[in-house]
Amino acid sequence: MISIRELRFAYGSGFALDLPALDVAARERVAVVGPSGAGKTTLLNLVSGIAVPDRGRVTLDGTEIGALPDRARRRLRAASIGFVFQEFALVDYLNAEENVLYPYRVGAGLRLDRAARDRARALLADFGLGGKTRRRPAELSQGERQRVAIARALVTRPKVILADEATGNLDPANKAAALDLLFAQATDTGAALLCVTHDHELLPRFDRVIDFAELRQAA
Ligand code: ADP
Ligand code: MG
């Protein structure tokens, strides 16, 4: 589902990421661990098409995402990728349910229908937020905001789910519950799951754990 070859990407700041190869199959659950500043978020941005590689390629289900023009890349991202951002990236003036449905506002080709609204409410209820769907991010706790961000990544039933420290701000019970939901959704849709995590107690639940430093060193 996700395939990376001979990837190179550099920021103007001088940081460069070289990544010879990474493959994640449909239904596979892969964790990436590594120190802060190593380039893990950058990798997820390259996989999702938020950033475009300088060299090499990222293909998603056979489509080379970096080769697409901006609009097509945004459309593919909205339709096929669920992204849980490290900093959540919720919209301040939208309530929890509207935030979960945000992909339908920006994703040309995605239809905000009854089924999508039902899915948003069901996800929020599953996350214990059924009574807080009208609250804005400022009226939610850190952990609740994080669960809204996870629900938003799942609502389109994406083929690829990328999570950047998605469970970092949750207490142990909520960590396990959030991962249960991510995994259940991935099983249900056959999605590939790529999770950056510092939660070592969660690692045994993944099919594969990749040390980010080794991934880079293989160059
Ligand atoms: P990680 O997620 O593993 O902590 P990042 O991918 O966020 O690492 O960052 C990797 C490196 O790239 C860091 O040195 C960081 O300072 C730098 N960096 C991240 N984002 C940018 C940016 N937008 N512009 C310039 N440098 C950046
Ligand atoms: Mg990061």
GROMACS .gro file of C-alpha atoms and ligand atoms in nm:
model
  247
    1MET     CA    1   0.000   0.000   0.000
    2ILE     CA    2   0.284   0.237   0.094
    3SER     CA    3   0.609   0.202  -0.098
    4ILE     CA    4   0.915   0.426  -0.063
    5ARG     CA    5   1.228   0.405  -0.279
    6GLU     CA    6   1.554   0.603  -0.264
    7LEU     CA    7   1.384   0.894  -0.094
    8ARG     CA    8   1.570   1.218  -0.031
    9PHE     CA    9   1.430   1.533   0.118
   10ALA     CA   10   1.608   1.839   0.261
   11TYR     CA   11   1.478   2.148   0.437
   12GLY     CA   12   1.640   2.487   0.374
   13SER     CA   13   1.759   2.458   0.735
   14GLY     CA   14   2.004   2.189   0.624
   15PHE     CA   15   1.833   1.884   0.773
   16ALA     CA   16   1.823   1.608   0.512
   17LEU     CA   17   1.642   1.277   0.519
   18ASP     CA   18   1.766   0.982   0.311
   19LEU     CA   19   1.555   0.672   0.314
   20PRO     CA   20   1.642   0.381   0.084
   21ALA     CA   21   1.327   0.173   0.116
   22LEU     CA   22   1.013   0.119   0.319
   23ASP     CA   23   0.707  -0.088   0.236
   24VAL     CA   24   0.387  -0.120   0.431
   25ALA     CA   25   0.126  -0.365   0.305
   26ALA     CA   26  -0.249  -0.327   0.324
   27ARG     CA   27  -0.370  -0.447   0.667
   28GLU     CA   28  -0.020  -0.420   0.806
   29ARG     CA   29   0.037  -0.231   1.133
   30VAL     CA   30   0.379  -0.076   1.155
   31ALA     CA   31   0.527   0.132   1.437
   32VAL     CA   32   0.821   0.368   1.388
   33VAL     CA   33   1.034   0.458   1.689
   34GLY     CA   34   1.324   0.698   1.707
   35PRO     CA   35   1.463   1.003   1.882
   36SER     CA   36   1.314   1.349   1.855
   37GLY     CA   37   1.443   1.547   1.558
   38ALA     CA   38   1.531   1.234   1.358
   39GLY     CA   39   1.281   1.315   1.082
   40LYS     CA   40   0.982   1.097   1.169
   41THR     CA   41   0.726   1.372   1.117
   42THR     CA   42   0.902   1.465   0.794
   43LEU     CA   43   0.864   1.104   0.676
   44LEU     CA   44   0.487   1.110   0.744
   45ASN     CA   45   0.460   1.443   0.560
   46LEU     CA   46   0.634   1.284   0.259
   47VAL     CA   47   0.408   0.977   0.269
   48SER     CA   48   0.097   1.196   0.284
   49GLY     CA   49   0.207   1.435   0.010
   50ILE     CA   50   0.220   1.734   0.245
   51ALA     CA   51   0.587   1.748   0.145
   52VAL     CA   52   0.726   1.644  -0.193
   53PRO     CA   53   1.060   1.457  -0.210
   54ASP     CA   54   1.365   1.607  -0.379
   55ARG     CA   55   1.452   1.263  -0.515
   56GLY     CA   56   1.304   0.917  -0.511
   57ARG     CA   57   0.940   0.827  -0.481
   58VAL     CA   58   0.651   0.748  -0.255
   59THR     CA   59   0.373   0.541  -0.407
   60LEU     CA   60   0.036   0.486  -0.242
   61ASP     CA   61  -0.162   0.196  -0.383
   62GLY     CA   62   0.038   0.230  -0.705
   63THR     CA   63   0.007   0.610  -0.742
   64GLU     CA   64   0.324   0.816  -0.714
   65ILE     CA   65   0.201   1.092  -0.488
   66GLY     CA   66   0.489   1.337  -0.545
   67ALA     CA   67   0.432   1.330  -0.922
   68LEU     CA   68   0.076   1.462  -0.894
   69PRO     CA   69  -0.008   1.832  -0.939
   70ASP     CA   70  -0.106   2.011  -0.614
   71ARG     CA   71  -0.481   1.977  -0.655
   72ALA     CA   72  -0.473   1.607  -0.738
   73ARG     CA   73  -0.233   1.548  -0.452
   74ARG     CA   74  -0.466   1.723  -0.206
   75ARG     CA   75  -0.758   1.522  -0.340
   76LEU     CA   76  -0.574   1.193  -0.303
   77ARG     CA   77  -0.472   1.293   0.048
   78ALA     CA   78  -0.829   1.378   0.150
   79ALA     CA   79  -0.974   1.062  -0.002
   80SER     CA   80  -0.713   0.802   0.088
   81ILE     CA   81  -0.513   0.915   0.389
   82GLY     CA   82  -0.608   0.965   0.752
   83PHE     CA   83  -0.348   1.169   0.937
   84VAL     CA   84  -0.333   1.216   1.312
   85PHE     CA   85  -0.103   1.516   1.358
   86GLN     CA   86   0.140   1.546   1.646
   87GLU     CA   87  -0.008   1.887   1.733
   88PHE     CA   88  -0.364   1.773   1.649
   89ALA     CA   89  -0.427   2.067   1.406
   90LEU     CA   90  -0.791   2.106   1.509
   91VAL     CA   91  -0.981   2.410   1.386
   92ASP     CA   92  -1.049   2.644   1.682
   93TYR     CA   93  -1.386   2.776   1.571
   94LEU     CA   94  -1.536   2.439   1.474
   95ASN     CA   95  -1.693   2.208   1.729
   96ALA     CA   96  -1.580   1.849   1.780
   97GLU     CA   97  -1.820   1.700   1.527
   98GLU     CA   98  -1.740   1.966   1.266
   99ASN     CA   99  -1.370   1.903   1.323
  100VAL     CA  100  -1.418   1.531   1.265
  101LEU     CA  101  -1.603   1.612   0.942
  102TYR     CA  102  -1.335   1.859   0.831
  103PRO     CA  103  -1.196   1.634   0.553
  104TYR     CA  104  -1.533   1.672   0.379
  105ARG     CA  105  -1.496   2.052   0.371
  106VAL     CA  106  -1.156   2.045   0.204
  107GLY     CA  107  -1.164   1.722   0.007
  108ALA     CA  108  -1.300   1.783  -0.339
  109GLY     CA  109  -1.482   1.467  -0.440
  110LEU     CA  110  -1.575   1.366  -0.084
  111ARG     CA  111  -1.948   1.387  -0.015
  112LEU     CA  112  -2.070   1.495   0.325
  113ASP     CA  113  -2.376   1.272   0.340
  114ARG     CA  114  -2.584   1.115   0.613
  115ALA     CA  115  -2.350   0.817   0.638
  116ALA     CA  116  -2.048   1.042   0.697
  117ARG     CA  117  -2.230   1.234   0.973
  118ASP     CA  118  -2.338   0.906   1.132
  119ARG     CA  119  -1.979   0.780   1.120
  120ALA     CA  120  -1.852   1.101   1.283
  121ARG     CA  121  -2.101   1.069   1.569
  122ALA     CA  122  -2.032   0.698   1.613
  123LEU     CA  123  -1.656   0.758   1.630
  124LEU     CA  124  -1.698   1.036   1.887
  125ALA     CA  125  -1.930   0.813   2.091
  126ASP     CA  126  -1.679   0.526   2.070
  127PHE     CA  127  -1.414   0.765   2.201
  128GLY     CA  128  -1.631   0.863   2.497
  129LEU     CA  129  -1.712   1.204   2.350
  130GLY     CA  130  -2.075   1.140   2.263
  131GLY     CA  131  -2.189   1.414   2.500
  132LYS     CA  132  -1.930   1.667   2.382
  133THR     CA  133  -1.985   1.679   2.005
  134ARG     CA  134  -2.079   2.050   2.017
  135ARG     CA  135  -1.776   2.160   2.216
  136ARG     CA  136  -1.494   2.353   2.054
  137PRO     CA  137  -1.133   2.244   2.103
  138ALA     CA  138  -1.077   2.511   2.372
  139GLU     CA  139  -1.358   2.350   2.575
  140LEU     CA  140  -1.198   2.005   2.563
  141SER     CA  141  -0.909   1.858   2.757
  142GLN     CA  142  -0.580   1.778   2.583
  143GLY     CA  143  -0.667   1.407   2.575
  144GLU     CA  144  -1.015   1.479   2.438
  145ARG     CA  145  -0.870   1.698   2.163
  146GLN     CA  146  -0.636   1.417   2.071
  147ARG     CA  147  -0.929   1.175   2.042
  148VAL     CA  148  -1.114   1.420   1.815
  149ALA     CA  149  -0.801   1.432   1.597
  150ILE     CA  150  -0.794   1.051   1.578
  151ALA     CA  151  -1.165   1.037   1.492
  152ARG     CA  152  -1.107   1.290   1.213
  153ALA     CA  153  -0.836   1.068   1.066
  154LEU     CA  154  -1.074   0.771   1.057
  155VAL     CA  155  -1.399   0.927   0.936
  156THR     CA  156  -1.332   0.889   0.561
  157ARG     CA  157  -1.237   0.523   0.604
  158PRO     CA  158  -0.893   0.588   0.449
  159LYS     CA  159  -0.673   0.321   0.291
  160VAL     CA  160  -0.369   0.459   0.470
  161ILE     CA  161  -0.367   0.577   0.831
  162LEU     CA  162  -0.068   0.779   0.950
  163ALA     CA  163  -0.040   0.866   1.317
  164ASP     CA  164   0.224   1.096   1.467
  165GLU     CA  165   0.252   1.026   1.841
  166ALA     CA  166  -0.125   0.977   1.834
  167THR     CA  167  -0.146   0.840   2.185
  168GLY     CA  168   0.115   1.065   2.345
  169ASN     CA  169  -0.123   1.274   2.554
  170LEU     CA  170  -0.356   0.998   2.669
  171ASP     CA  171  -0.361   0.813   2.999
  172PRO     CA  172  -0.289   0.437   2.978
  173ALA     CA  173  -0.654   0.329   2.957
  174ASN     CA  174  -0.727   0.583   2.685
  175LYS     CA  175  -0.406   0.492   2.498
  176ALA     CA  176  -0.515   0.132   2.475
  177ALA     CA  177  -0.869   0.236   2.378
  178ALA     CA  178  -0.746   0.473   2.107
  179LEU     CA  179  -0.522   0.203   1.962
  180ASP     CA  180  -0.811  -0.046   1.977
  181LEU     CA  181  -1.016   0.193   1.765
  182LEU     CA  182  -0.736   0.264   1.521
  183PHE     CA  183  -0.674  -0.111   1.481
  184ALA     CA  184  -1.043  -0.200   1.456
  185GLN     CA  185  -1.090   0.060   1.185
  186ALA     CA  186  -0.781  -0.057   0.998
  187THR     CA  187  -0.901  -0.417   1.013
  188ASP     CA  188  -1.246  -0.316   0.895
  189THR     CA  189  -1.122  -0.118   0.592
  190GLY     CA  190  -0.802  -0.312   0.521
  191ALA     CA  191  -0.600   0.005   0.574
  192ALA     CA  192  -0.224   0.016   0.618
  193LEU     CA  193  -0.129   0.172   0.950
  194LEU     CA  194   0.198   0.361   1.003
  195CYS     CA  195   0.236   0.498   1.356
  196VAL     CA  196   0.518   0.701   1.502
  197THR     CA  197   0.513   0.634   1.874
  198HIS     CA  198   0.710   0.673   2.194
  199ASP     CA  199   0.477   0.440   2.382
  200HIS     CA  200   0.692   0.132   2.418
  201GLU     CA  201   0.419  -0.057   2.603
  202LEU     CA  202   0.210  -0.042   2.283
  203LEU     CA  203   0.478  -0.184   2.052
  204PRO     CA  204   0.394  -0.556   2.101
  205ARG     CA  205   0.058  -0.489   1.941
  206PHE     CA  206   0.214  -0.396   1.606
  207ASP     CA  207   0.305  -0.642   1.329
  208ARG     CA  208   0.643  -0.473   1.286
  209VAL     CA  209   0.847  -0.216   1.473
  210ILE     CA  210   1.095  -0.009   1.273
  211ASP     CA  211   1.387   0.171   1.431
  212PHE     CA  212   1.401   0.499   1.244
  213ALA     CA  213   1.778   0.529   1.282
  214GLU     CA  214   1.828   0.189   1.113
  215LEU     CA  215   1.589   0.284   0.836
  216ARG     CA  216   1.806   0.586   0.757
  217GLN     CA  217   2.138   0.406   0.804
  218ALA     CA  218   2.048   0.142   0.551
  219ALA     CA  219   2.143   0.405   0.290
  220ADP     P1  220   1.083   1.415   1.451
  220ADP     O1  221   0.940   1.411   1.411
  220ADP     O2  222   1.153   1.284   1.436
  220ADP     O3  223   1.102   1.474   1.586
  220ADP     P2  224   1.101   1.617   1.241
  220ADP     O4  225   1.070   1.544   1.115
  220ADP     O5  226   0.991   1.699   1.299
  220ADP     O6  227   1.160   1.514   1.348
  220ADP     O7  228   1.224   1.712   1.217
  220ADP     C1  229   1.346   1.665   1.164
  220ADP     C2  230   1.444   1.782   1.148
  220ADP     O8  231   1.396   1.873   1.051
  220ADP     C3  232   1.463   1.863   1.275
  220ADP     O9  233   1.599   1.897   1.281
  220ADP     C4  234   1.378   1.985   1.254
  220ADP    O10  235   1.431   2.095   1.323
  220ADP     C5  236   1.383   2.004   1.105
  220ADP     N1  237   1.257   2.061   1.054
  220ADP     C6  238   1.133   2.014   1.075
  220ADP     N2  239   1.040   2.087   1.009
  220ADP     C7  240   1.110   2.184   0.943
  220ADP     C8  241   1.071   2.290   0.857
  220ADP     N3  242   0.945   2.312   0.823
  220ADP     N4  243   1.171   2.371   0.808
  220ADP     C9  244   1.299   2.349   0.839
  220ADP     N5  245   1.342   2.250   0.919
  220ADP    C10  246   1.249   2.167   0.972
  221MG      MG  247   0.770   1.456   1.513
   0.00000   0.00000   0.00000
